[in-house]
Amino acid sequence: SDIILSNCGVIDKYIGDCIMAFWNAPLDIKNHRTLAAKSALDCLRKVKELNVKCEIAGGINVRIGINSGSAVVGNMGSNRRFSYTVLGDTVNLASRLEGANKFFHTSCMVSDDVYKEAKDEIVFNYIGDILVVGKNQPVSVWRPFKLKNEMSESDVEFVKNYDEGIRYFYTRDYKNARVFFEKAYLIINDNLCKFYMSQSEKFINDGDVDFNGVFNIRSK
C-alpha cells in the first residue's frame, strides 16, 4: 500500500491503493511541512497498531513520500469532470520519494526542504542523497524518526550511534561505520541501519570505486 503526501491537510484522491494528500491550499497553513511530517508519523503509528490488533499475516506495509515546493493548485479538468488538486514537478518528486523507500527498506522519507522546517519538532535520520527518475540533481532525503518530546533514552542512544555511523560512512571509513550501525541496530531492529550495515560490508570487501556519495535510484 502506498501513501503519497505532497506539500500543500486535504485528502486529494485515491489512486488504487494510494492516498494522495496536500497541505497549504486552499488556505495558507503555518508550518505545513511540519504538519505533513507529523501526519506521516501518525499514519505509521496507526498502521503498527492495526497490525498488532488484527494479527494480519505479513502485516500491512505503507510507504510515504513528502516533498514541498511550488505547484499548480486549483480546479483541473473540464466542465464534465474536474477536481481541486495539485500538479507539477513538486508533486512528481513526492511520488518518486515514496517509491525510493523500497531501495532503503524504509517506510517514509521527506525532502530536504521539509526536513529544514520540521526538524524543530521532529528528530530525523539522514537517509542519503539520491538521484531519481526525472531529476538531474541529487536530492537529500531524511526519515522522520520521532517527535522530540516523545524520545526515550534508548531512542536518543539509537540516533547518536546512527549519526556516528553516517558520519563515518560518508568519510569512507566503512569499518567504523559498520561498528556504529551495528550498535544502533542492537538498540532498535531497524531496516535503515541494516541497509547501511550491508553497504558498509560491501564497500569493505569490494571497494567503493563506483560510489560518489549519491544513490542512483532510476526505478519508480
Tab-separated table of C-alpha atoms in Angstrom:
chain	number	residue	atom	x	y	z
A	1	SER	CA	0.000	0.000	0.000
A	2	ASP	CA	1.299	3.480	-0.862
A	3	ILE	CA	0.665	6.885	0.683
A	4	ILE	CA	1.870	9.998	-1.127
A	5	LEU	CA	1.794	13.239	0.874
A	6	SER	CA	2.620	16.403	-1.025
A	7	ASN	CA	3.276	19.970	0.010
A	8	CYS	CA	0.138	21.749	0.212
A	9	GLY	CA	-4.397	18.574	5.333
A	10	VAL	CA	-6.671	17.732	2.373
A	11	ILE	CA	-7.218	14.220	1.032
A	12	ASP	CA	-6.867	14.769	-2.692
A	13	LYS	CA	-7.638	11.403	-4.235
A	14	TYR	CA	-7.357	7.649	-4.048
A	15	ILE	CA	-5.222	6.088	-6.784
A	16	GLY	CA	-5.601	2.333	-6.492
A	17	ASP	CA	-4.133	1.565	-3.082
A	18	CYS	CA	-2.530	5.033	-2.888
A	19	ILE	CA	-3.792	8.042	-0.927
A	20	MET	CA	-2.656	11.486	-2.076
A	21	ALA	CA	-2.943	14.477	0.244
A	22	PHE	CA	-1.689	18.053	0.286
A	23	TRP	CA	-1.283	20.962	2.696
A	24	ASN	CA	-1.284	24.766	2.447
A	25	ALA	CA	-4.164	25.099	-0.019
A	26	PRO	CA	-6.745	26.489	-0.477
A	27	LEU	CA	-5.746	28.414	2.679
A	28	ASP	CA	-2.245	29.185	3.876
A	29	ILE	CA	-1.233	26.932	6.756
A	30	LYS	CA	1.626	27.832	9.068
A	31	ASN	CA	4.291	25.126	9.360
A	32	HIS	CA	2.517	22.936	6.806
A	33	ARG	CA	5.654	20.907	6.170
A	34	THR	CA	5.854	20.004	9.849
A	35	LEU	CA	2.168	19.071	9.868
A	36	ALA	CA	2.689	16.770	6.896
A	37	ALA	CA	5.618	15.035	8.606
A	38	LYS	CA	3.600	14.668	11.824
A	39	SER	CA	0.740	13.171	9.805
A	40	ALA	CA	3.176	10.634	8.356
A	41	LEU	CA	4.298	9.608	11.847
A	42	ASP	CA	0.630	9.269	12.882
A	43	CYS	CA	-0.067	7.084	9.837
A	44	LEU	CA	2.833	4.770	10.621
A	45	ARG	CA	1.811	4.555	14.274
A	46	LYS	CA	-1.755	3.612	13.357
A	47	VAL	CA	-0.595	1.001	10.843
A	48	LYS	CA	1.619	-0.557	13.532
A	49	GLU	CA	-1.314	-0.640	15.972
A	50	LEU	CA	-3.550	-2.193	13.315
A	51	ASN	CA	-1.015	-4.911	12.547
A	52	VAL	CA	-0.791	-5.818	16.244
A	53	LYS	CA	-4.563	-5.738	16.737
A	54	CYS	CA	-5.564	-7.669	13.631
A	55	GLU	CA	-2.616	-10.086	13.519
A	56	ILE	CA	-2.551	-9.853	9.729
A	57	ALA	CA	-0.164	-12.339	8.139
A	58	GLY	CA	2.852	-10.406	6.946
A	59	GLY	CA	1.308	-7.169	8.198
A	60	ILE	CA	0.168	-4.085	6.297
A	61	ASN	CA	3.029	-2.082	4.830
A	62	VAL	CA	2.901	1.534	3.688
A	63	ARG	CA	5.377	3.852	2.042
A	64	ILE	CA	5.192	7.631	2.351
A	65	GLY	CA	6.936	10.355	0.370
A	66	ILE	CA	6.720	14.046	1.326
A	67	ASN	CA	8.005	16.972	-0.696
A	68	SER	CA	7.475	20.727	-0.576
A	69	GLY	CA	7.701	23.437	-3.216
A	70	SER	CA	5.808	25.365	-5.866
A	71	ALA	CA	2.898	23.613	-7.564
A	72	VAL	CA	-0.096	24.379	-9.760
A	73	VAL	CA	-3.145	24.314	-7.468
A	74	GLY	CA	-6.811	24.617	-8.398
A	75	ASN	CA	-9.699	23.074	-10.280
A	76	MET	CA	-8.304	20.845	-13.011
A	77	GLY	CA	-10.215	19.080	-15.773
A	78	SER	CA	-13.193	20.002	-17.914
A	79	ASN	CA	-16.784	21.151	-17.370
A	80	ARG	CA	-17.818	17.479	-17.377
A	81	ARG	CA	-15.328	16.343	-14.764
A	82	PHE	CA	-12.873	18.276	-12.667
A	83	SER	CA	-11.286	18.194	-9.234
A	84	TYR	CA	-9.395	20.559	-6.948
A	85	THR	CA	-5.872	19.158	-6.994
A	86	VAL	CA	-2.154	19.890	-7.308
A	87	LEU	CA	0.132	19.278	-10.287
A	88	GLY	CA	3.767	19.745	-11.140
A	89	ASP	CA	7.323	18.610	-10.551
A	90	THR	CA	6.994	19.058	-6.791
A	91	VAL	CA	4.182	16.508	-6.724
A	92	ASN	CA	6.068	14.147	-9.024
A	93	LEU	CA	9.085	14.192	-6.710
A	94	ALA	CA	6.875	13.283	-3.730
A	95	SER	CA	5.826	10.219	-5.712
A	96	ARG	CA	9.453	9.375	-6.513
A	97	LEU	CA	10.366	9.628	-2.818
A	98	GLU	CA	7.544	7.247	-1.933
A	99	GLY	CA	8.965	4.705	-4.359
A	100	ALA	CA	12.551	5.252	-3.219
A	101	ASN	CA	11.616	3.795	0.166
A	102	LYS	CA	11.841	0.374	-1.483
A	103	PHE	CA	15.561	0.838	-2.055
A	104	PHE	CA	16.342	1.685	1.572
A	105	HIS	CA	13.645	-0.582	3.087
A	106	THR	CA	12.161	2.447	4.839
A	107	SER	CA	8.523	3.468	5.302
A	108	CYS	CA	8.800	7.236	4.973
A	109	MET	CA	11.164	9.808	3.538
A	110	VAL	CA	10.987	13.573	3.141
A	111	SER	CA	12.921	16.040	1.041
A	112	ASP	CA	15.475	18.443	2.478
A	113	ASP	CA	13.040	21.362	2.316
A	114	VAL	CA	10.590	19.537	4.580
A	115	TYR	CA	13.368	18.469	6.940
A	116	LYS	CA	14.690	22.013	7.379
A	117	GLU	CA	11.355	23.214	8.752
A	118	ALA	CA	10.162	20.119	10.617
A	119	LYS	CA	13.482	19.400	12.408
A	120	ASP	CA	12.481	21.893	15.122
A	121	GLU	CA	9.825	19.454	16.353
A	122	ILE	CA	10.823	16.099	14.867
A	123	VAL	CA	14.014	14.029	15.104
A	124	PHE	CA	15.137	12.875	11.665
A	125	ASN	CA	17.611	10.288	10.409
A	126	TYR	CA	19.616	11.238	7.332
A	127	ILE	CA	18.929	8.640	4.639
A	128	GLY	CA	21.253	9.913	1.931
A	129	ASP	CA	21.447	11.818	-1.326
A	130	ILE	CA	19.525	10.156	-4.142
A	131	LEU	CA	19.100	10.623	-7.881
A	132	VAL	CA	15.597	9.728	-9.048
A	133	VAL	CA	13.798	9.487	-12.376
A	134	GLY	CA	13.203	12.917	-13.896
A	135	LYS	CA	15.914	14.678	-11.864
A	136	ASN	CA	19.401	15.685	-12.940
A	137	GLN	CA	20.490	16.830	-9.486
A	138	PRO	CA	20.630	14.695	-6.320
A	139	VAL	CA	18.026	15.206	-3.603
A	140	SER	CA	18.855	14.919	0.109
A	141	VAL	CA	16.286	12.777	1.893
A	142	TRP	CA	15.505	12.179	5.555
A	143	ARG	CA	13.407	9.798	7.625
A	144	PRO	CA	11.137	11.291	10.317
A	145	PHE	CA	12.052	9.181	13.354
A	146	LYS	CA	10.040	10.507	16.273
A	147	LEU	CA	8.666	13.691	17.825
A	148	LYS	CA	11.309	15.326	20.007
A	149	ASN	CA	9.036	15.306	23.052
A	150	GLU	CA	8.494	11.546	22.686
A	151	MET	CA	12.151	10.494	22.568
A	152	SER	CA	13.194	7.899	25.160
A	153	GLU	CA	16.736	7.303	26.419
A	154	SER	CA	17.104	4.328	24.079
A	155	ASP	CA	15.846	6.441	21.163
A	156	VAL	CA	18.473	9.085	21.904
A	157	GLU	CA	21.182	6.421	22.089
A	158	PHE	CA	19.993	4.906	18.811
A	159	VAL	CA	20.128	8.243	16.985
A	160	LYS	CA	23.552	9.024	18.462
A	161	ASN	CA	25.028	5.762	17.148
A	162	TYR	CA	23.223	6.019	13.821
A	163	ASP	CA	24.529	9.545	13.249
A	164	GLU	CA	28.069	8.394	14.041
A	165	GLY	CA	27.649	5.568	11.559
A	166	ILE	CA	26.526	8.041	8.894
A	167	ARG	CA	29.458	10.345	9.652
A	168	TYR	CA	31.982	7.544	9.232
A	169	PHE	CA	30.226	6.115	6.166
A	170	TYR	CA	30.385	9.371	4.228
A	171	THR	CA	34.031	9.900	5.157
A	172	ARG	CA	34.660	6.424	3.666
A	173	ASP	CA	35.614	4.846	6.993
A	174	TYR	CA	33.380	1.858	6.451
A	175	LYS	CA	34.790	-0.288	9.248
A	176	ASN	CA	33.915	2.269	11.919
A	177	ALA	CA	30.624	2.965	10.145
A	178	ARG	CA	29.680	-0.690	10.427
A	179	VAL	CA	30.568	-0.707	14.132
A	180	PHE	CA	28.233	2.180	14.938
A	181	PHE	CA	25.397	0.949	12.712
A	182	GLU	CA	25.630	-2.394	14.494
A	183	LYS	CA	25.442	-0.629	17.864
A	184	ALA	CA	22.345	1.251	16.717
A	185	TYR	CA	20.811	-1.947	15.334
A	186	LEU	CA	21.219	-3.673	18.720
A	187	ILE	CA	19.115	-0.899	20.264
A	188	ILE	CA	16.410	-0.884	17.587
A	189	ASN	CA	15.996	-3.594	14.951
A	190	ASP	CA	15.927	-1.035	12.171
A	191	ASN	CA	15.854	-1.610	8.408
A	192	LEU	CA	17.750	1.574	7.573
A	193	CYS	CA	20.577	0.518	9.893
A	194	LYS	CA	20.516	-2.891	8.267
A	195	PHE	CA	20.818	-1.265	4.848
A	196	TYR	CA	23.888	0.723	5.866
A	197	MET	CA	25.441	-2.253	7.635
A	198	SER	CA	25.138	-4.168	4.369
A	199	GLN	CA	26.534	-1.275	2.303
A	200	SER	CA	29.457	-0.835	4.687
A	201	GLU	CA	30.270	-4.537	4.495
A	202	LYS	CA	30.039	-4.447	0.702
A	203	PHE	CA	32.408	-1.484	0.405
A	204	ILE	CA	34.862	-3.046	2.871
A	205	ASN	CA	35.023	-6.202	0.788
A	206	ASP	CA	34.632	-4.855	-2.761
A	207	GLY	CA	35.680	-1.212	-2.558
A	208	ASP	CA	33.630	1.871	-3.392
A	209	VAL	CA	35.138	2.976	-6.685
A	210	ASP	CA	31.693	3.335	-8.311
A	211	PHE	CA	30.115	5.219	-5.381
A	212	ASN	CA	30.263	9.012	-5.392
A	213	GLY	CA	28.121	9.542	-2.301
A	214	VAL	CA	24.842	9.517	-4.243
A	215	PHE	CA	22.495	6.544	-4.594
A	216	ASN	CA	21.189	6.287	-8.148
A	217	ILE	CA	17.558	5.167	-7.989
A	218	ARG	CA	16.198	5.084	-11.507
A	219	SER	CA	13.191	2.788	-10.977
A	220	LYS	CA	9.862	4.316	-9.997
